[in-house]
Every structure is written in C-alpha cells, then in structure tokens.
Amino acid sequence: MTTIHANNQEFKSAIQNAALEKTTKDTYINHLNMWLKFHPSLADIINQPETFVPLIDNGGLSESSKAAMHKAIIALLKHSGHKESHPDVYSKWYNDYFQKSNAAMKQKWNDFVQAPKTLEGAMTWRQIIDKYNETSRNKPYSLEHLTIAMYTIIPPRRQRDYWKTALIS
C-alpha cells in the first residue's frame, strides 16, 4: 500500500475547501476529530488502518458512529485528491472498513424491533389514511389534521421508512 503524506491541517483544509454543505463539512471535521482522540496523526491513521480501526471497534462507540468515522476518512481521501493518487489506500478503506461498518449499522437498524408496549398504541397505515381523510373533511385546518398530513403527504427522509410508519398515541 502506498503512503499518504499530509498534516492534519492540510487534511482538514481539504474538507473545508470541498464543494460541500457547511453542515456536511462540520460533520466530517467532527468525525475526523474523533479519530484524533485515538491517535494524533490522520496520516498515520489513514496509512495504517489495520492498527487504528480496531481501536475504534473496541472503543465503545455505536455502529453508526463507527460508520460515520469511516465515511469521514472516505470523504477526506476523496476531497483531498488521494482517491485518485492513492487508489489502493482508498480501496482498502472503502472495501475493508467503510462497507463493513456501514453494513453492520444497517443490520442493527434492520434488526430493531419496537417494544410491544409501544406497538399497542400504534395505528396501521390504513387507519392513518382513514383518519387523514376524516380530518380533511371535518377538521381541515386542525393540529390533528396537520400532524397526520405530515405522515401521509410529506415523504419520509428515507424510502425504507414507509413500512415503519406508525403514529403512536
């Protein structure tokens, strides 16, 4: 594997200068700073993932935090130009770490089951649509109608959330 040489500030500047939303930049910088709690050099972390990834794996972090930290490294390699100049480093991070941590996080979410007590008060999708139609006719400007409309008219952030949609009373 080739070696990447840059200091932490050069890496962070690559993210700051990237054509990304400010919140995205801030998130990546935050996750890079999380890496720096485990070791003071991003270059060392990037060049020696087999040494540093186990530290976060055993660091008590959630699967989503680990996936976000890996994604920050992927973004760093991409926006600093190292994806093209060091494809072996990028490929190792992407294939060996990011994809695995992302899959672990998705598996955790897919395995999530609501507590039975929570589901007792849930409405089915058919009940939600019926309630929406009823409030459209009888109380079109009420808070109840607005709340139900948010669940029926406005699509969720992720397509896969449709099947999980439930109103809890």
Short mmCIF file of C-alpha atoms in Angstrom, two decimals:
data_model
loop_
_atom_site.label_atom_id
_atom_site.label_comp_id
_atom_site.label_asym_id
_atom_site.label_seq_id
_atom_site.Cartn_x
_atom_site.Cartn_y
_atom_site.Cartn_z
CA MET A 1 0.00 0.00 0.00
CA THR A 2 1.33 3.45 -0.89
CA THR A 3 1.83 6.06 1.82
CA ILE A 4 -0.03 9.36 2.06
CA HIS A 5 1.87 12.34 3.48
CA ALA A 6 -0.03 15.35 4.83
CA ASN A 7 -0.52 17.02 8.16
CA ASN A 8 -3.84 17.23 9.99
CA GLN A 9 -4.43 20.83 8.94
CA GLU A 10 -3.91 20.01 5.25
CA PHE A 11 -6.42 17.19 5.53
CA LYS A 12 -8.97 19.35 7.32
CA SER A 13 -8.46 22.16 4.78
CA ALA A 14 -9.31 19.70 2.00
CA ILE A 15 -12.69 19.12 3.64
CA GLN A 16 -13.21 22.84 4.39
CA ASN A 17 -12.47 23.74 0.75
CA ALA A 18 -14.63 20.97 -0.74
CA ALA A 19 -17.87 21.78 -2.53
CA LEU A 20 -19.99 20.51 0.36
CA GLU A 21 -22.70 21.99 2.56
CA LYS A 22 -21.39 23.61 5.74
CA THR A 23 -23.16 21.06 7.92
CA THR A 24 -21.58 18.21 5.96
CA LYS A 25 -18.13 19.78 6.33
CA ASP A 26 -18.69 20.28 10.06
CA THR A 27 -19.83 16.67 10.44
CA TYR A 28 -16.77 15.32 8.62
CA ILE A 29 -14.42 17.52 10.67
CA ASN A 30 -16.14 16.39 13.87
CA HIS A 31 -15.66 12.73 12.93
CA LEU A 32 -12.03 13.34 11.94
CA ASN A 33 -11.54 14.90 15.37
CA MET A 34 -13.00 11.73 16.88
CA TRP A 35 -10.23 9.78 15.13
CA LEU A 36 -7.69 12.17 16.61
CA LYS A 37 -8.79 11.18 20.12
CA PHE A 38 -7.35 7.75 19.34
CA HIS A 39 -4.13 8.95 17.66
CA PRO A 40 -2.72 12.45 16.93
CA SER A 41 -1.97 11.94 13.21
CA LEU A 42 -4.59 11.47 10.49
CA ALA A 43 -1.83 10.42 8.08
CA ASP A 44 -0.83 7.56 10.41
CA ILE A 45 -4.47 6.53 10.81
CA ILE A 46 -5.06 6.57 7.04
CA ASN A 47 -1.82 4.73 6.25
CA GLN A 48 -2.23 2.10 8.98
CA PRO A 49 -5.94 1.27 9.24
CA GLU A 50 -5.21 -2.25 10.47
CA THR A 51 -3.65 -0.65 13.58
CA PHE A 52 -6.18 2.10 14.25
CA VAL A 53 -9.57 0.72 13.17
CA PRO A 54 -9.51 -1.91 15.96
CA LEU A 55 -9.13 0.95 18.46
CA ILE A 56 -12.49 2.41 17.49
CA ASP A 57 -14.02 -1.05 17.19
CA ASN A 58 -13.13 -1.62 20.85
CA GLY A 59 -13.72 1.98 21.91
CA GLY A 60 -17.35 1.61 22.97
CA LEU A 61 -18.70 3.56 20.00
CA SER A 62 -22.04 2.84 18.35
CA GLU A 63 -22.14 1.20 14.92
CA SER A 64 -23.43 4.45 13.44
CA SER A 65 -20.54 6.44 14.97
CA LYS A 66 -18.01 3.97 13.57
CA ALA A 67 -19.64 4.10 10.13
CA ALA A 68 -19.62 7.93 10.25
CA MET A 69 -15.94 7.95 11.22
CA HIS A 70 -15.12 5.65 8.30
CA LYS A 71 -17.21 7.82 6.00
CA ALA A 72 -15.22 10.88 7.12
CA ILE A 73 -11.98 9.13 6.08
CA ILE A 74 -13.52 8.20 2.72
CA ALA A 75 -14.62 11.83 2.22
CA LEU A 76 -11.18 13.05 3.25
CA LEU A 77 -9.46 10.79 0.71
CA LYS A 78 -11.90 11.85 -1.99
CA HIS A 79 -11.77 15.62 -1.38
CA SER A 80 -8.01 15.75 -0.82
CA GLY A 81 -7.35 14.09 -4.19
CA HIS A 82 -5.91 10.95 -2.63
CA LYS A 83 -8.70 8.78 -4.02
CA GLU A 84 -7.10 9.21 -7.45
CA SER A 85 -3.44 9.47 -6.41
CA HIS A 86 -3.59 6.56 -3.93
CA PRO A 87 -6.36 4.25 -5.19
CA ASP A 88 -5.02 1.34 -3.15
CA VAL A 89 -5.43 3.30 0.11
CA TYR A 90 -8.91 4.47 -0.88
CA SER A 91 -9.93 0.97 -1.95
CA LYS A 92 -8.71 -0.55 1.32
CA TRP A 93 -10.64 1.98 3.41
CA TYR A 94 -13.76 1.73 1.27
CA ASN A 95 -13.90 -2.03 0.84
CA ASP A 96 -12.37 -3.28 4.07
CA TYR A 97 -13.71 -0.75 6.56
CA PHE A 98 -16.44 1.59 5.33
CA GLN A 99 -18.60 -1.03 3.63
CA LYS A 100 -18.32 -3.41 6.58
CA SER A 101 -19.13 -0.79 9.21
CA ASN A 102 -21.98 0.58 7.12
CA ALA A 103 -23.39 -2.93 6.68
CA ALA A 104 -23.14 -3.56 10.45
CA MET A 105 -25.00 -0.32 11.16
CA LYS A 106 -27.74 -1.16 8.61
CA GLN A 107 -28.08 -4.65 10.06
CA LYS A 108 -28.56 -3.20 13.53
CA TRP A 109 -31.35 -0.93 12.26
CA ASN A 110 -32.97 -3.78 10.31
CA ASP A 111 -32.92 -5.96 13.43
CA PHE A 112 -34.52 -3.24 15.56
CA VAL A 113 -37.88 -4.28 16.97
CA GLN A 114 -40.29 -1.92 18.70
CA ALA A 115 -41.23 -2.78 22.23
CA PRO A 116 -44.68 -4.44 22.44
CA LYS A 117 -45.97 -1.65 24.72
CA THR A 118 -45.05 0.94 22.07
CA LEU A 119 -46.81 -1.02 19.34
CA GLU A 120 -50.02 -1.33 21.38
CA GLY A 121 -50.89 2.30 20.66
CA ALA A 122 -49.74 2.29 17.02
CA MET A 123 -52.09 2.78 14.11
CA THR A 124 -51.87 0.78 10.90
CA TRP A 125 -51.27 2.60 7.62
CA ARG A 126 -54.91 2.03 6.64
CA GLN A 127 -56.07 3.62 9.92
CA ILE A 128 -53.80 6.60 9.32
CA ILE A 129 -55.19 7.14 5.80
CA ASP A 130 -58.77 6.82 7.07
CA LYS A 131 -58.06 9.34 9.85
CA TYR A 132 -56.41 11.70 7.34
CA ASN A 133 -59.47 11.53 5.07
CA GLU A 134 -61.79 12.09 8.04
CA THR A 135 -59.86 15.14 9.29
CA SER A 136 -59.62 16.50 5.73
CA ARG A 137 -63.42 16.60 5.62
CA ASN A 138 -64.25 17.57 9.21
CA LYS A 139 -61.22 19.47 10.61
CA PRO A 140 -59.08 20.55 7.64
CA TYR A 141 -57.01 23.18 9.49
CA SER A 142 -56.68 21.48 12.85
CA LEU A 143 -53.41 20.46 14.50
CA GLU A 144 -54.58 16.84 14.29
CA HIS A 145 -55.02 17.12 10.52
CA LEU A 146 -51.66 18.83 10.12
CA THR A 147 -49.89 16.14 12.13
CA ILE A 148 -51.46 13.31 10.17
CA ALA A 149 -50.74 15.12 6.89
CA MET A 150 -47.06 15.22 7.83
CA TYR A 151 -47.07 11.42 7.93
CA THR A 152 -49.12 10.91 4.77
CA ILE A 153 -48.29 13.73 2.36
CA ILE A 154 -44.66 14.54 3.18
CA PRO A 155 -42.40 11.61 2.24
CA PRO A 156 -40.03 10.32 4.90
CA ARG A 157 -36.29 11.07 4.67
CA ARG A 158 -35.56 7.53 3.55
CA GLN A 159 -37.76 5.37 1.31
CA ARG A 160 -37.30 2.35 3.56
CA ASP A 161 -39.10 4.20 6.38
CA TYR A 162 -42.53 3.91 4.72
CA TRP A 163 -43.12 0.41 6.01
CA LYS A 164 -42.13 1.51 9.52
CA THR A 165 -44.56 4.46 9.59
CA ALA A 166 -46.84 4.40 12.62
CA LEU A 167 -48.48 7.06 14.74
CA ILE A 168 -48.02 6.42 18.43
CA SER A 169 -50.69 7.88 20.68
#
